[in-house]
Amino acid sequence: MGGLKHIISTKQFLDTSILENLFLVANQMENEDKNKKIKQTLKGKILASLFYEPSTRTRFSFEVAIQKLGGKVITTESASHFSSVTKGESLQDTIKILQEYADVIILRHNKEGSAQIAADVSSVPIINAGDGAGEHPTQALLDIYTIKKEKGKINDLNIALVGDLLYGRTVHSLLNLLSLYSAIKIYLVSPPELKLPQKYKDVLIQENIQFEEVEDIKKILNKIDVIYVTRIQRERFLSQKEYEQVKGSYIINKEVIKSLKEDAIIMHPLPRVDEISPEVDDDKRAAYFRQARNGLYLRMALLHMLFNGELKQRRL
Ligand code: ASP
């Protein structure tokens, strides 16, 4: 039995039992919150949020999560402007200072690999809240929790990941988790320029997960149970021209969802730009706002289990 200390990549999750435990605790958190009976298990703990890139859901939900559990927050809105990084301080030094003040650090950074660099020097847990085009593990945890909640299972589903599979870090993290399940089929839907990097495909191959790369979304709409739409990651493109060429590649509107199964669900890590028309929001299959809400409870569960040494798994 081993407990996780840092959450850097979803590759750290080696079996579904740890995920099932997380889901149980997240459910419990939601019930306790509804009944206004949340146990203050993290009283006295301080969470530092260190975000070098913008965030709405991840930062706010982590900050609310620890406070609901009795802890407190120290935060900088835009670390690249308001921390000593502007004076030339390194990420390592910033972490070495913050670990003296906080019990856990939530880090979002524009460079892939930065969360691992931080974890290498940190005595307190680092949670990767997105490292460039790398990963966003807690988003993937809440995504898979949402699939389980909405569909009642993860096995045996046809799942389409749509949009920017090259730079979309949430997709990268989600694929690692999906590869722990069986009998699923994954459709990778993207323009040729934004295909999934080979290293993530290798994980699917290694775990015997069936997948197919598709360009025309219409071909698969009637087959899928979960459609996971992503934003084209404009900030990762080298030039505006390249971005203009692929922007608006897939737009999910009322017309498109006519071909979706009645019990399919539509997900998006958000923010959306134009990939899902607001007219879709009222459709019962639109799960993206419920998904964002699940993020709060999943993150409460994650913090609670992390501090209590409960993030244990069978395989090591
Ligand atoms: N909020 C997600 C992320 O930070 C998705 C996105 O920005 O498109 O990766």
mmCIF file of C-alpha atoms and ligand atoms in Angstrom:
data_model
loop_
_atom_site.group_PDB
_atom_site.id
_atom_site.type_symbol
_atom_site.label_atom_id
_atom_site.label_comp_id
_atom_site.label_asym_id
_atom_site.label_seq_id
_atom_site.Cartn_x
_atom_site.Cartn_y
_atom_site.Cartn_z
ATOM 1 C CA MET A 1 0.000 0.000 0.000
ATOM 2 C CA GLY A 2 1.433 3.365 -0.933
ATOM 3 C CA GLY A 3 0.024 6.832 -0.339
ATOM 4 C CA LEU A 4 0.413 9.642 -2.843
ATOM 5 C CA LYS A 5 2.105 12.785 -1.635
ATOM 6 C CA HIS A 6 2.163 15.052 -4.680
ATOM 7 C CA ILE A 7 -0.417 15.033 -7.491
ATOM 8 C CA ILE A 8 1.570 15.730 -10.632
ATOM 9 C CA SER A 9 0.218 13.368 -13.277
ATOM 10 C CA THR A 10 -2.692 10.970 -13.620
ATOM 11 C CA LYS A 11 -0.080 8.325 -14.440
ATOM 12 C CA GLN A 12 0.350 8.111 -10.663
ATOM 13 C CA PHE A 13 -3.099 6.507 -10.424
ATOM 14 C CA LEU A 14 -2.387 2.856 -11.038
ATOM 15 C CA ASP A 15 -5.741 1.224 -10.441
ATOM 16 C CA THR A 16 -9.397 2.086 -10.252
ATOM 17 C CA SER A 17 -9.731 1.316 -6.534
ATOM 18 C CA ILE A 18 -8.137 4.627 -5.558
ATOM 19 C CA LEU A 19 -10.549 6.401 -7.915
ATOM 20 C CA GLU A 20 -13.540 4.557 -6.477
ATOM 21 C CA ASN A 21 -12.482 5.635 -2.969
ATOM 22 C CA LEU A 22 -12.185 9.229 -4.121
ATOM 23 C CA PHE A 23 -15.659 9.085 -5.694
ATOM 24 C CA LEU A 24 -17.122 7.762 -2.448
ATOM 25 C CA VAL A 25 -15.580 10.543 -0.390
ATOM 26 C CA ALA A 26 -16.621 13.174 -2.972
ATOM 27 C CA ASN A 27 -20.212 11.911 -2.742
ATOM 28 C CA GLN A 28 -20.003 12.081 1.007
ATOM 29 C CA MET A 29 -18.702 15.665 0.823
ATOM 30 C CA GLU A 30 -21.615 16.647 -1.386
ATOM 31 C CA ASN A 31 -24.126 15.132 1.036
ATOM 32 C CA GLU A 32 -22.485 16.732 4.054
ATOM 33 C CA ASP A 33 -22.512 20.074 2.252
ATOM 34 C CA LYS A 34 -26.210 19.742 1.374
ATOM 35 C CA ASN A 35 -26.992 18.976 5.015
ATOM 36 C CA LYS A 36 -24.643 21.725 6.208
ATOM 37 C CA LYS A 37 -22.687 19.181 8.219
ATOM 38 C CA ILE A 38 -19.202 19.221 6.765
ATOM 39 C CA LYS A 39 -16.617 17.829 9.176
ATOM 40 C CA GLN A 40 -13.802 20.304 9.743
ATOM 41 C CA THR A 41 -11.071 17.739 9.061
ATOM 42 C CA LEU A 42 -8.545 20.258 7.724
ATOM 43 C CA LYS A 43 -8.759 22.829 10.471
ATOM 44 C CA GLY A 44 -5.473 24.717 10.770
ATOM 45 C CA LYS A 45 -4.244 23.686 7.307
ATOM 46 C CA ILE A 46 -3.179 26.415 4.913
ATOM 47 C CA LEU A 47 -3.455 26.086 1.156
ATOM 48 C CA ALA A 48 -1.326 28.287 -1.091
ATOM 49 C CA SER A 49 -2.553 28.839 -4.620
ATOM 50 C CA LEU A 50 0.200 29.846 -6.965
ATOM 51 C CA PHE A 51 -1.175 30.493 -10.441
ATOM 52 C CA TYR A 52 1.058 31.754 -13.240
ATOM 53 C CA GLU A 53 -1.816 31.348 -15.722
ATOM 54 C CA PRO A 54 -5.460 32.401 -15.475
ATOM 55 C CA SER A 55 -8.022 30.180 -13.808
ATOM 56 C CA THR A 56 -11.634 30.395 -12.682
ATOM 57 C CA ARG A 57 -12.822 26.936 -11.690
ATOM 58 C CA THR A 58 -9.619 25.294 -10.491
ATOM 59 C CA ARG A 59 -8.427 28.092 -8.236
ATOM 60 C CA PHE A 60 -11.795 29.044 -6.787
ATOM 61 C CA SER A 61 -12.893 25.471 -6.215
ATOM 62 C CA PHE A 62 -9.644 24.534 -4.443
ATOM 63 C CA GLU A 63 -9.872 27.658 -2.301
ATOM 64 C CA VAL A 64 -13.491 26.974 -1.407
ATOM 65 C CA ALA A 65 -12.743 23.276 -0.856
ATOM 66 C CA ILE A 66 -10.131 23.847 1.850
ATOM 67 C CA GLN A 67 -12.231 26.524 3.531
ATOM 68 C CA LYS A 68 -15.291 24.303 3.685
ATOM 69 C CA LEU A 69 -13.094 21.730 5.424
ATOM 70 C CA GLY A 70 -11.925 24.278 7.977
ATOM 71 C CA GLY A 71 -8.618 25.332 6.410
ATOM 72 C CA LYS A 72 -7.398 28.702 5.139
ATOM 73 C CA VAL A 73 -5.987 30.122 1.924
ATOM 74 C CA ILE A 74 -3.077 32.286 0.866
ATOM 75 C CA THR A 75 -3.175 33.263 -2.756
ATOM 76 C CA THR A 76 -1.718 35.381 -5.488
ATOM 77 C CA GLU A 77 -4.006 36.201 -8.360
ATOM 78 C CA SER A 78 -1.398 36.275 -11.045
ATOM 79 C CA ALA A 79 1.909 34.955 -9.797
ATOM 80 C CA SER A 80 3.831 36.087 -12.864
ATOM 81 C CA HIS A 81 2.905 39.698 -12.050
ATOM 82 C CA PHE A 82 2.483 39.819 -8.314
ATOM 83 C CA SER A 83 5.140 37.498 -6.892
ATOM 84 C CA SER A 84 8.907 37.925 -6.746
ATOM 85 C CA VAL A 85 9.174 36.126 -10.085
ATOM 86 C CA THR A 86 9.001 39.606 -11.616
ATOM 87 C CA LYS A 87 12.255 40.308 -9.768
ATOM 88 C CA GLY A 88 13.805 37.185 -11.241
ATOM 89 C CA GLU A 89 13.107 34.627 -8.499
ATOM 90 C CA SER A 90 13.116 31.006 -9.690
ATOM 91 C CA LEU A 91 10.165 28.642 -9.305
ATOM 92 C CA GLN A 92 12.279 26.461 -6.999
ATOM 93 C CA ASP A 93 13.033 29.352 -4.643
ATOM 94 C CA THR A 94 9.395 30.446 -4.649
ATOM 95 C CA ILE A 95 8.349 26.929 -3.623
ATOM 96 C CA LYS A 96 11.021 26.746 -0.913
ATOM 97 C CA ILE A 97 9.582 29.910 0.594
ATOM 98 C CA LEU A 98 5.913 28.960 0.270
ATOM 99 C CA GLN A 99 6.471 25.577 1.907
ATOM 100 C CA GLU A 100 7.416 27.483 5.063
ATOM 101 C CA TYR A 101 4.014 29.191 5.094
ATOM 102 C CA ALA A 102 1.588 26.620 3.681
ATOM 103 C CA ASP A 103 0.709 22.933 4.061
ATOM 104 C CA VAL A 104 -0.123 22.338 0.392
ATOM 105 C CA ILE A 105 0.666 24.262 -2.787
ATOM 106 C CA ILE A 106 -1.654 24.323 -5.803
ATOM 107 C CA LEU A 107 0.483 25.263 -8.789
ATOM 108 C CA ARG A 108 -0.492 26.310 -12.303
ATOM 109 C CA HIS A 109 2.348 27.174 -14.635
ATOM 110 C CA ASN A 110 2.802 27.745 -18.329
ATOM 111 C CA LYS A 111 5.713 25.307 -18.705
ATOM 112 C CA GLU A 112 5.219 21.568 -19.080
ATOM 113 C CA GLY A 113 7.144 19.763 -16.337
ATOM 114 C CA SER A 114 7.019 22.657 -13.875
ATOM 115 C CA ALA A 115 4.896 20.791 -11.325
ATOM 116 C CA GLN A 116 7.495 18.026 -11.151
ATOM 117 C CA ILE A 117 10.276 20.619 -10.748
ATOM 118 C CA ALA A 118 8.327 22.100 -7.831
ATOM 119 C CA ALA A 119 7.666 18.688 -6.268
ATOM 120 C CA ASP A 120 11.364 17.842 -6.454
ATOM 121 C CA VAL A 121 12.207 20.659 -4.025
ATOM 122 C CA SER A 122 9.053 20.777 -1.926
ATOM 123 C CA SER A 123 8.549 19.334 1.538
ATOM 124 C CA VAL A 124 4.786 19.940 1.310
ATOM 125 C CA PRO A 125 2.418 18.401 -1.269
ATOM 126 C CA ILE A 126 2.329 20.027 -4.703
ATOM 127 C CA ILE A 127 -0.864 19.684 -6.702
ATOM 128 C CA ASN A 128 -0.475 20.284 -10.416
ATOM 129 C CA ALA A 129 -3.276 22.597 -11.499
ATOM 130 C CA GLY A 130 -2.055 22.568 -15.111
ATOM 131 C CA ASP A 131 1.500 22.644 -16.454
ATOM 132 C CA GLY A 132 1.476 24.181 -19.915
ATOM 133 C CA ALA A 133 0.351 21.681 -22.524
ATOM 134 C CA GLY A 134 1.253 18.841 -20.166
ATOM 135 C CA GLU A 135 -1.372 17.676 -17.694
ATOM 136 C CA HIS A 136 -4.182 18.824 -15.442
ATOM 137 C CA PRO A 137 -4.741 15.802 -13.190
ATOM 138 C CA THR A 138 -7.429 17.147 -10.865
ATOM 139 C CA GLN A 139 -9.547 18.191 -13.845
ATOM 140 C CA ALA A 140 -9.326 14.625 -15.146
ATOM 141 C CA LEU A 141 -10.314 13.244 -11.741
ATOM 142 C CA LEU A 142 -13.426 15.388 -11.703
ATOM 143 C CA ASP A 143 -14.118 14.483 -15.333
ATOM 144 C CA ILE A 144 -14.037 10.773 -14.663
ATOM 145 C CA TYR A 145 -16.097 11.299 -11.507
ATOM 146 C CA THR A 146 -18.665 13.137 -13.639
ATOM 147 C CA ILE A 147 -18.818 10.295 -16.170
ATOM 148 C CA LYS A 148 -19.377 7.827 -13.328
ATOM 149 C CA LYS A 149 -22.067 9.990 -11.776
ATOM 150 C CA GLU A 150 -23.902 10.691 -14.994
ATOM 151 C CA LYS A 151 -23.626 7.311 -16.698
ATOM 152 C CA GLY A 152 -23.340 5.045 -13.653
ATOM 153 C CA LYS A 153 -20.233 3.375 -15.093
ATOM 154 C CA ILE A 154 -17.081 4.003 -17.076
ATOM 155 C CA ASN A 155 -16.526 0.568 -18.595
ATOM 156 C CA ASP A 156 -18.276 -0.232 -21.891
ATOM 157 C CA LEU A 157 -18.672 3.388 -22.997
ATOM 158 C CA ASN A 158 -17.882 5.024 -26.330
ATOM 159 C CA ILE A 159 -16.135 8.285 -25.551
ATOM 160 C CA ALA A 160 -15.247 11.032 -28.041
ATOM 161 C CA LEU A 161 -12.561 13.573 -27.170
ATOM 162 C CA VAL A 162 -12.981 16.534 -29.468
ATOM 163 C CA GLY A 163 -10.937 19.590 -30.383
ATOM 164 C CA ASP A 164 -7.398 20.441 -29.365
ATOM 165 C CA LEU A 165 -5.884 17.083 -28.506
ATOM 166 C CA LEU A 166 -2.359 18.367 -29.083
ATOM 167 C CA TYR A 167 -2.239 21.106 -26.460
ATOM 168 C CA GLY A 168 -5.296 20.204 -24.357
ATOM 169 C CA ARG A 169 -3.799 19.133 -21.036
ATOM 170 C CA THR A 170 -7.132 17.967 -19.624
ATOM 171 C CA VAL A 171 -7.408 15.420 -22.436
ATOM 172 C CA HIS A 172 -3.898 14.146 -21.744
ATOM 173 C CA SER A 173 -4.680 13.566 -18.080
ATOM 174 C CA LEU A 174 -8.083 12.066 -18.817
ATOM 175 C CA LEU A 175 -6.692 9.520 -21.263
ATOM 176 C CA ASN A 176 -4.346 8.120 -18.604
ATOM 177 C CA LEU A 177 -7.334 7.542 -16.317
ATOM 178 C CA LEU A 178 -9.568 6.105 -19.034
ATOM 179 C CA SER A 179 -6.857 3.588 -19.843
ATOM 180 C CA LEU A 180 -7.468 1.994 -16.409
ATOM 181 C CA TYR A 181 -10.927 0.869 -17.540
ATOM 182 C CA SER A 182 -11.977 -1.867 -19.924
ATOM 183 C CA ALA A 183 -14.146 -2.358 -22.984
ATOM 184 C CA ILE A 184 -14.190 1.341 -23.729
ATOM 185 C CA LYS A 185 -13.752 2.792 -27.176
ATOM 186 C CA ILE A 186 -12.184 6.214 -27.620
ATOM 187 C CA TYR A 187 -12.671 8.445 -30.649
ATOM 188 C CA LEU A 188 -9.987 11.099 -31.000
ATOM 189 C CA VAL A 189 -11.640 13.855 -33.008
ATOM 190 C CA SER A 190 -9.384 16.702 -34.130
ATOM 191 C CA PRO A 191 -8.119 18.587 -37.159
ATOM 192 C CA PRO A 192 -4.867 17.049 -38.477
ATOM 193 C CA GLU A 193 -2.819 19.904 -36.955
ATOM 194 C CA LEU A 194 -4.096 19.187 -33.440
ATOM 195 C CA LYS A 195 -3.784 15.419 -33.191
ATOM 196 C CA LEU A 196 -3.002 13.688 -29.913
ATOM 197 C CA PRO A 197 0.775 13.377 -29.300
ATOM 198 C CA GLN A 198 2.162 9.873 -29.767
ATOM 199 C CA LYS A 199 3.170 9.459 -26.115
ATOM 200 C CA TYR A 200 -0.502 9.516 -25.052
ATOM 201 C CA LYS A 201 -1.478 7.140 -27.833
ATOM 202 C CA ASP A 202 1.245 4.799 -26.591
ATOM 203 C CA VAL A 203 -0.481 4.593 -23.205
ATOM 204 C CA LEU A 204 -3.702 3.520 -24.940
ATOM 205 C CA ILE A 205 -1.850 0.938 -27.010
ATOM 206 C CA GLN A 206 -0.039 -0.426 -23.974
ATOM 207 C CA GLU A 207 -3.292 -0.769 -22.029
ATOM 208 C CA ASN A 208 -5.139 -2.332 -24.983
ATOM 209 C CA ILE A 209 -7.663 0.467 -25.261
ATOM 210 C CA GLN A 210 -9.443 0.629 -28.591
ATOM 211 C CA PHE A 211 -9.160 4.023 -30.242
ATOM 212 C CA GLU A 212 -9.724 5.654 -33.599
ATOM 213 C CA GLU A 213 -8.614 9.021 -34.943
ATOM 214 C CA VAL A 214 -11.421 10.845 -36.713
ATOM 215 C CA GLU A 215 -11.660 14.196 -38.461
ATOM 216 C CA ASP A 216 -15.330 14.335 -39.341
ATOM 217 C CA ILE A 217 -17.326 14.390 -36.133
ATOM 218 C CA LYS A 218 -20.608 13.682 -37.941
ATOM 219 C CA LYS A 219 -19.465 10.123 -38.649
ATOM 220 C CA ILE A 220 -19.482 9.160 -34.987
ATOM 221 C CA LEU A 221 -22.144 11.321 -33.332
ATOM 222 C CA ASN A 222 -24.795 8.592 -33.161
ATOM 223 C CA LYS A 223 -22.390 6.059 -31.621
ATOM 224 C CA ILE A 224 -21.078 7.924 -28.606
ATOM 225 C CA ASP A 225 -22.102 7.945 -24.961
ATOM 226 C CA VAL A 226 -19.830 10.779 -23.858
ATOM 227 C CA ILE A 227 -18.656 13.710 -25.947
ATOM 228 C CA TYR A 228 -15.854 15.667 -24.285
ATOM 229 C CA VAL A 229 -15.340 18.950 -26.095
ATOM 230 C CA THR A 230 -12.253 21.127 -25.607
ATOM 231 C CA ARG A 231 -11.216 24.685 -26.362
ATOM 232 C CA ILE A 232 -8.556 25.307 -28.993
ATOM 233 C CA GLN A 233 -5.678 26.371 -26.723
ATOM 234 C CA ARG A 234 -4.937 29.717 -28.339
ATOM 235 C CA GLU A 235 -2.196 30.615 -25.827
ATOM 236 C CA ARG A 236 -0.039 27.658 -26.955
ATOM 237 C CA PHE A 237 0.095 28.639 -30.638
ATOM 238 C CA LEU A 238 3.207 30.257 -32.016
ATOM 239 C CA SER A 239 1.287 32.605 -34.283
ATOM 240 C CA GLN A 240 -2.216 34.039 -34.533
ATOM 241 C CA LYS A 241 -2.315 32.816 -38.137
ATOM 242 C CA GLU A 242 -1.906 29.178 -37.080
ATOM 243 C CA TYR A 243 -4.667 29.616 -34.520
ATOM 244 C CA GLU A 244 -7.015 31.214 -37.066
ATOM 245 C CA GLN A 245 -6.577 28.182 -39.324
ATOM 246 C CA VAL A 246 -8.025 25.755 -36.766
ATOM 247 C CA LYS A 247 -10.309 27.888 -34.631
ATOM 248 C CA GLY A 248 -13.956 26.976 -34.887
ATOM 249 C CA SER A 249 -13.088 23.497 -36.211
ATOM 250 C CA TYR A 250 -15.939 21.900 -34.274
ATOM 251 C CA ILE A 251 -19.027 23.676 -33.079
ATOM 252 C CA ILE A 252 -21.612 21.778 -31.092
ATOM 253 C CA ASN A 253 -25.005 23.388 -31.614
ATOM 254 C CA LYS A 254 -28.650 22.323 -31.537
ATOM 255 C CA GLU A 255 -28.434 20.912 -35.039
ATOM 256 C CA VAL A 256 -25.379 18.770 -34.226
ATOM 257 C CA ILE A 257 -26.808 17.317 -31.030
ATOM 258 C CA LYS A 258 -29.884 16.046 -32.885
ATOM 259 C CA SER A 259 -27.697 13.120 -33.930
ATOM 260 C CA LEU A 260 -26.543 12.342 -30.384
ATOM 261 C CA LYS A 261 -28.066 9.476 -28.400
ATOM 262 C CA GLU A 262 -30.857 10.467 -26.010
ATOM 263 C CA ASP A 263 -28.779 9.408 -23.005
ATOM 264 C CA ALA A 264 -25.416 10.742 -24.175
ATOM 265 C CA ILE A 265 -23.699 13.445 -22.140
ATOM 266 C CA ILE A 266 -21.861 16.537 -23.340
ATOM 267 C CA MET A 267 -18.829 17.562 -21.278
ATOM 268 C CA HIS A 268 -16.330 20.425 -21.452
ATOM 269 C CA PRO A 269 -13.625 21.371 -18.917
ATOM 270 C CA LEU A 270 -14.462 25.043 -19.632
ATOM 271 C CA PRO A 271 -13.895 27.850 -20.435
ATOM 272 C CA ARG A 272 -15.626 27.510 -23.787
ATOM 273 C CA VAL A 273 -15.143 29.987 -26.584
ATOM 274 C CA ASP A 274 -17.404 28.964 -29.449
ATOM 275 C CA GLU A 275 -17.172 25.152 -29.325
ATOM 276 C CA ILE A 276 -20.535 24.719 -27.639
ATOM 277 C CA SER A 277 -23.323 27.154 -28.484
ATOM 278 C CA PRO A 278 -25.172 28.516 -25.428
ATOM 279 C CA GLU A 279 -28.396 27.192 -27.004
ATOM 280 C CA VAL A 280 -27.215 23.701 -25.999
ATOM 281 C CA ASP A 281 -27.071 24.605 -22.286
ATOM 282 C CA ASP A 282 -30.727 23.807 -21.637
ATOM 283 C CA ASP A 283 -30.489 20.341 -23.113
ATOM 284 C CA LYS A 284 -30.493 17.700 -20.378
ATOM 285 C CA ARG A 285 -27.441 16.085 -21.964
ATOM 286 C CA ALA A 286 -25.350 19.222 -21.354
ATOM 287 C CA ALA A 287 -23.353 18.170 -18.298
ATOM 288 C CA TYR A 288 -20.611 20.820 -18.247
ATOM 289 C CA PHE A 289 -21.986 22.986 -15.450
ATOM 290 C CA ARG A 290 -22.715 19.920 -13.331
ATOM 291 C CA GLN A 291 -19.158 18.826 -14.139
ATOM 292 C CA ALA A 292 -17.734 22.109 -12.781
ATOM 293 C CA ARG A 293 -19.787 21.677 -9.627
ATOM 294 C CA ASN A 294 -18.464 18.159 -9.149
ATOM 295 C CA GLY A 295 -15.004 19.720 -9.169
ATOM 296 C CA LEU A 296 -15.597 21.282 -5.790
ATOM 297 C CA TYR A 297 -16.547 18.012 -4.107
ATOM 298 C CA LEU A 298 -13.865 16.027 -5.851
ATOM 299 C CA ARG A 299 -11.236 18.546 -4.733
ATOM 300 C CA MET A 300 -12.574 18.502 -1.176
ATOM 301 C CA ALA A 301 -12.246 14.708 -1.227
ATOM 302 C CA LEU A 302 -8.755 14.900 -2.692
ATOM 303 C CA LEU A 303 -7.484 17.362 -0.073
ATOM 304 C CA HIS A 304 -9.098 15.429 2.760
ATOM 305 C CA MET A 305 -7.609 12.117 1.614
ATOM 306 C CA LEU A 306 -4.205 13.617 0.837
ATOM 307 C CA PHE A 307 -3.814 15.063 4.318
ATOM 308 C CA ASN A 308 -5.134 11.935 5.974
ATOM 309 C CA GLY A 309 -2.819 9.613 4.035
ATOM 310 C CA GLU A 310 -5.790 7.909 2.375
ATOM 311 C CA LEU A 311 -4.680 8.223 -1.242
ATOM 312 C CA LYS A 312 -3.497 4.648 -1.332
ATOM 313 C CA GLN A 313 -3.563 2.137 -4.138
ATOM 314 C CA ARG A 314 -3.123 -1.567 -4.506
ATOM 315 C CA ARG A 315 -0.629 -1.664 -7.392
ATOM 316 C CA LEU A 316 2.707 0.037 -6.777
HETATM 317 N N1 ASP B 1 -9.471 25.067 -17.792
HETATM 318 C C1 ASP B 1 -8.806 24.018 -18.528
HETATM 319 C C2 ASP B 1 -7.302 24.138 -18.371
HETATM 320 O O1 ASP B 1 -6.827 24.961 -17.637
HETATM 321 C C3 ASP B 1 -9.244 23.944 -19.947
HETATM 322 C C4 ASP B 1 -8.924 25.130 -20.822
HETATM 323 O O2 ASP B 1 -8.316 26.107 -20.370
HETATM 324 O O3 ASP B 1 -9.260 25.069 -22.003
HETATM 325 O O4 ASP B 1 -6.599 23.364 -18.985
#
